[in-house]
C-alpha positions as a Markdown table, in Angstrom:
| # | Residue | x | y | z |
|---|---|---|---|---|
| 1 | Unk | -9.9 | -19.7 | 23.6 |
| 2 | Unk | -11.3 | -19.1 | 20.1 |
| 3 | Unk | -10.3 | -15.4 | 20.3 |
| 4 | Unk | -6.7 | -16.5 | 21.1 |
| 5 | Unk | -6.7 | -18.9 | 18.3 |
| 6 | Unk | -7.8 | -16.2 | 15.8 |
| 7 | Unk | -5.0 | -13.9 | 17.2 |
| 8 | Unk | -2.5 | -16.6 | 16.8 |
| 9 | Unk | -3.7 | -17.3 | 13.2 |
| 10 | Unk | -3.5 | -13.6 | 12.4 |
| 11 | Unk | 0.0 | -13.4 | 13.7 |
| 12 | Unk | 1.1 | -16.4 | 11.7 |
| 13 | Unk | -0.6 | -15.0 | 8.6 |
| 14 | Unk | 1.2 | -11.6 | 9.1 |
| 15 | Unk | 4.5 | -13.4 | 9.7 |
| 16 | Unk | 4.2 | -15.4 | 6.5 |
| 17 | Unk | 3.0 | -12.3 | 4.6 |
| 18 | Unk | 6.2 | -10.5 | 5.8 |
| 19 | Unk | 8.5 | -13.3 | 4.8 |
| 20 | Unk | 7.0 | -13.7 | 1.3 |
| 21 | Unk | 6.7 | -10.0 | 0.7 |
| 22 | Unk | 10.4 | -9.5 | 1.7 |
| 23 | Unk | 11.3 | -12.2 | -0.7 |
| 24 | Unk | 9.8 | -10.1 | -3.4 |
| 25 | Unk | 11.9 | -7.1 | -2.3 |
| 26 | Unk | 9.0 | -5.3 | -0.5 |
| 27 | Unk | 10.2 | -3.5 | 2.6 |
| 28 | Unk | 8.0 | -4.6 | 5.4 |
| 29 | Unk | 7.4 | -2.8 | 8.8 |
| 30 | Unk | 4.8 | -2.7 | 11.4 |
| 31 | Unk | 2.6 | 0.2 | 12.4 |
| 32 | Unk | 0.4 | 0.4 | 15.4 |
| 33 | Unk | -2.3 | 2.5 | 13.6 |
| 34 | Unk | -2.9 | 4.8 | 10.7 |
| 35 | Unk | -1.2 | 7.7 | 12.4 |
| 36 | Unk | 2.0 | 5.7 | 12.7 |
| 37 | Unk | 1.7 | 4.7 | 9.0 |
| 38 | Unk | 1.3 | 8.4 | 8.1 |
| 39 | Unk | 4.5 | 9.3 | 10.2 |
| 40 | Unk | 6.5 | 6.5 | 8.7 |
| 41 | Unk | 5.6 | 7.7 | 5.2 |
| 42 | Unk | 6.5 | 11.3 | 6.1 |
| 43 | Unk | 9.8 | 10.3 | 7.5 |
| 44 | Unk | 10.5 | 8.2 | 4.5 |
| 45 | Unk | 9.7 | 11.1 | 2.1 |
| 46 | Unk | 11.9 | 13.6 | 4.0 |
| 47 | Unk | 14.8 | 11.1 | 4.2 |
| 48 | Unk | 14.6 | 10.5 | 0.4 |
| 49 | Unk | 14.4 | 14.3 | -0.3 |
| 50 | Unk | 10.8 | 14.2 | -1.7 |
| 51 | Unk | 8.2 | 16.9 | -1.2 |
| 52 | Unk | 4.9 | 15.3 | -2.1 |
| 53 | Unk | 2.8 | 12.4 | -1.0 |
| 54 | Unk | -0.2 | 11.3 | -3.1 |
| 55 | Unk | -2.9 | 9.7 | -0.9 |
| 56 | Unk | -6.1 | 9.3 | -2.9 |
| 57 | Unk | -9.2 | 7.7 | -1.5 |
| 58 | Unk | -8.6 | 8.3 | 2.2 |
| 59 | Unk | -11.7 | 8.9 | 4.4 |
| 60 | Unk | -12.1 | 12.6 | 5.2 |
| 61 | Unk | -10.9 | 12.5 | 8.8 |
| 62 | Unk | -7.8 | 10.4 | 8.0 |
| 63 | Unk | -7.1 | 12.8 | 5.0 |
| 64 | Unk | -7.4 | 15.9 | 7.3 |
| 65 | Unk | -5.0 | 14.3 | 9.9 |
| 66 | Unk | -2.5 | 13.3 | 7.2 |
| 67 | Unk | -2.7 | 16.8 | 5.6 |
| 68 | Unk | -2.0 | 18.4 | 9.0 |
| 69 | Unk | 1.0 | 16.1 | 9.6 |
| 70 | Unk | 2.4 | 16.8 | 6.1 |
| 71 | Unk | 2.0 | 20.5 | 6.5 |
| 72 | Unk | 3.8 | 20.6 | 9.7 |
| 73 | Unk | 6.8 | 18.9 | 8.0 |
| 74 | Unk | 6.8 | 21.1 | 4.9 |
| 75 | Unk | 5.3 | 18.4 | 2.6 |
| 76 | Unk | 2.5 | 18.7 | 0.2 |
| 77 | Unk | -0.3 | 16.1 | 0.4 |
| 78 | Unk | -2.0 | 15.4 | -3.0 |
| 79 | Unk | -5.4 | 13.7 | -2.8 |
| 80 | Unk | -7.4 | 14.4 | -5.9 |
| 81 | Unk | -7.1 | 15.4 | -9.5 |
| 82 | Unk | -3.8 | 13.7 | -9.7 |
| 83 | Unk | -3.7 | 13.8 | -13.5 |
| 84 | Unk | -2.7 | 17.4 | -13.1 |
| 85 | Unk | 0.1 | 16.4 | -10.7 |
| 86 | Unk | 1.5 | 13.4 | -12.5 |
| 87 | Unk | 5.0 | 14.8 | -12.6 |
| 88 | Unk | 5.1 | 15.8 | -9.0 |
| 89 | Unk | 4.3 | 12.5 | -7.2 |
| 90 | Unk | 7.2 | 11.3 | -5.1 |
| 91 | Unk | 5.4 | 8.8 | -2.8 |
| 92 | Unk | 2.0 | 7.2 | -2.9 |
| 93 | Unk | 0.2 | 6.2 | 0.3 |
| 94 | Unk | -2.6 | 3.7 | 0.1 |
| 95 | Unk | -4.6 | 1.5 | 2.4 |
| 96 | Unk | -4.5 | -2.1 | 0.9 |
| 97 | Unk | -7.8 | -4.0 | 0.7 |
| 98 | Unk | -6.2 | -7.3 | 1.3 |
| 99 | Unk | -2.9 | -9.2 | 1.6 |
| 100 | Unk | -2.2 | -12.7 | 0.4 |
| 101 | Unk | 0.3 | -14.3 | 2.8 |
| 102 | Unk | 1.1 | -17.3 | 0.5 |
| 103 | Unk | 2.8 | -15.0 | -2.1 |
| 104 | Unk | 3.3 | -11.8 | -0.1 |
| 105 | Unk | 0.9 | -9.9 | -2.5 |
| 106 | Unk | -0.8 | -6.7 | -1.8 |
| 107 | Unk | -4.4 | -6.5 | -3.3 |
| 108 | Unk | -5.6 | -2.9 | -4.0 |
| 109 | Unk | -8.9 | -1.8 | -5.4 |
| 110 | Unk | -7.5 | 0.6 | -8.1 |
| 111 | Unk | -10.9 | 1.5 | -9.7 |
| 112 | Unk | -10.2 | 5.2 | -9.0 |
| 113 | Unk | -8.0 | 6.8 | -11.7 |
| 114 | Unk | -6.2 | 8.8 | -8.9 |
| 115 | Unk | -5.2 | 5.5 | -7.2 |
| 116 | Unk | -3.8 | 4.1 | -10.5 |
| 117 | Unk | -1.9 | 7.3 | -11.2 |
| 118 | Unk | -0.5 | 7.6 | -7.7 |
| 119 | Unk | 0.7 | 3.9 | -7.4 |
| 120 | Unk | 2.1 | 3.7 | -11.0 |
| 121 | Unk | 3.9 | 7.0 | -11.3 |
| 122 | Unk | 5.4 | 7.4 | -7.9 |
| 123 | Unk | 8.9 | 6.6 | -6.9 |
| 124 | Unk | 7.9 | 4.9 | -3.7 |
| 125 | Unk | 4.6 | 3.2 | -2.9 |
| 126 | Unk | 3.7 | 2.8 | 0.8 |
| 127 | Unk | 0.7 | 0.5 | 1.4 |
| 128 | Unk | -0.8 | 0.1 | 4.8 |
| 129 | Unk | -2.5 | -3.2 | 5.5 |
| 130 | Unk | -4.6 | -4.2 | 8.5 |
| 131 | Unk | -3.6 | -7.5 | 10.0 |
| 132 | Unk | -7.3 | -8.7 | 9.8 |
| 133 | Unk | -7.3 | -8.2 | 6.1 |
| 134 | Unk | -4.5 | -10.8 | 5.4 |
| 135 | Unk | -5.7 | -14.0 | 3.8 |
| 136 | Unk | -3.8 | -17.3 | 3.6 |
| 137 | Unk | -4.1 | -17.6 | -0.2 |
| 138 | Unk | -5.9 | -16.1 | -3.3 |
| 139 | Unk | -8.7 | -18.8 | -3.0 |
| 140 | Unk | -9.6 | -17.2 | 0.4 |
| 141 | Unk | -10.5 | -14.0 | -1.5 |
| 142 | Unk | -12.8 | -15.5 | -3.9 |
| 143 | Unk | -16.1 | -14.4 | -2.3 |
| 144 | Unk | -14.7 | -10.9 | -1.4 |
| 145 | Unk | -13.6 | -10.4 | -5.0 |
| 146 | Unk | -16.7 | -11.8 | -6.4 |
| 147 | Unk | -18.8 | -9.3 | -4.5 |
| 148 | Unk | -16.5 | -6.5 | -5.5 |
| 149 | Unk | -16.5 | -7.3 | -9.1 |
| 150 | Unk | -20.3 | -7.3 | -9.3 |
| 151 | Unk | -20.1 | -3.5 | -9.1 |
| 152 | Unk | -18.3 | -2.7 | -12.4 |
| 153 | Unk | -16.1 | -1.2 | -13.7 |
| 154 | Unk | -13.4 | -2.5 | -11.4 |
| 155 | Unk | -9.6 | -2.5 | -11.5 |
| 156 | Unk | -7.8 | -4.6 | -9.1 |
| 157 | Unk | -3.9 | -4.4 | -8.6 |
| 158 | Unk | -2.1 | -7.5 | -7.2 |
| 159 | Unk | 1.2 | -6.0 | -6.2 |
| 160 | Unk | 4.1 | -8.3 | -5.6 |
| 161 | Unk | 7.1 | -6.0 | -5.3 |
| 162 | Unk | 8.5 | -3.0 | -7.2 |
| 163 | Unk | 8.2 | -2.8 | -11.0 |
| 164 | Unk | 10.7 | -5.0 | -12.8 |
| 165 | Unk | 11.5 | -5.6 | -16.4 |
| 166 | Unk | 14.3 | -7.2 | -18.3 |
| 167 | Unk | 15.4 | -6.6 | -21.9 |
| 168 | Unk | 16.3 | -9.3 | -24.4 |
| 169 | Unk | 19.8 | -9.6 | -22.9 |
| 170 | Unk | 18.3 | -10.2 | -19.5 |
| 171 | Unk | 19.4 | -6.9 | -18.0 |
| 172 | Unk | 17.1 | -6.3 | -15.0 |
| 173 | Unk | 15.7 | -2.8 | -14.6 |
| 174 | Unk | 13.7 | -1.7 | -11.6 |
| 175 | Unk | 11.0 | 1.0 | -11.7 |
| 176 | Unk | 10.3 | 1.2 | -15.5 |
| 177 | Unk | 6.5 | 0.5 | -15.3 |
| 178 | Unk | 5.9 | 1.5 | -11.7 |
| 179 | Unk | 7.5 | 2.4 | -8.4 |
| 180 | Unk | 11.2 | 1.8 | -7.6 |
| 181 | Unk | 10.2 | 0.6 | -4.1 |
| 182 | Unk | 7.2 | -0.8 | -2.4 |
| 183 | Unk | 6.9 | -0.5 | 1.4 |
| 184 | Unk | 4.2 | -2.6 | 3.3 |
| 185 | Unk | 3.1 | -1.5 | 6.7 |
| 186 | Unk | 1.2 | -4.2 | 8.7 |
| 187 | Unk | -1.1 | -2.4 | 11.0 |
| 188 | Unk | -3.0 | -3.5 | 14.1 |
| 189 | Unk | -6.8 | -3.2 | 13.7 |
| 190 | Unk | -7.3 | -0.6 | 16.3 |
| 191 | Unk | -7.0 | 2.9 | 15.0 |
| 192 | Unk | -6.5 | 6.5 | 16.0 |
| 193 | Unk | -6.6 | 8.5 | 12.7 |
């Protein structure tokens, strides 16, 4: 009974996350696992005419799998030293640390310079988020963030949609200080990659 209640709660949190993220113009889809998230990203890049994906900070087995998939589709996977590839990054792929369902916010540990470069200079950012990592609100992250911040230096990104800015005449412009689009893939917790 308790397991079913946790599953129901996780489902409701994911549904609320989706609704709130979409309200912030994040494009939300589901992925069964990391492999599906990789395929989604590859299809998106090909559809948009891109040729590169920056995916810093992936575990070695996942990186090898993603590199193989990209290579078979004629795409280049960039994983490190992104400073030397800044003008080549079409799409960034990251695995989010948490999601905040109350606001539809993606929380990403961006302590790595490569993560900051990839997610700021790309045209499209695809963030994969495990369903079990979705929290109801920011207060629910307090202990996790406190533990993380005890190991400085730390940079945390709270992402609530694509980059937006407006000038003094209130003309809205998308993508000036970051990606034009943010895609969120809510994944099940089982994995294959």
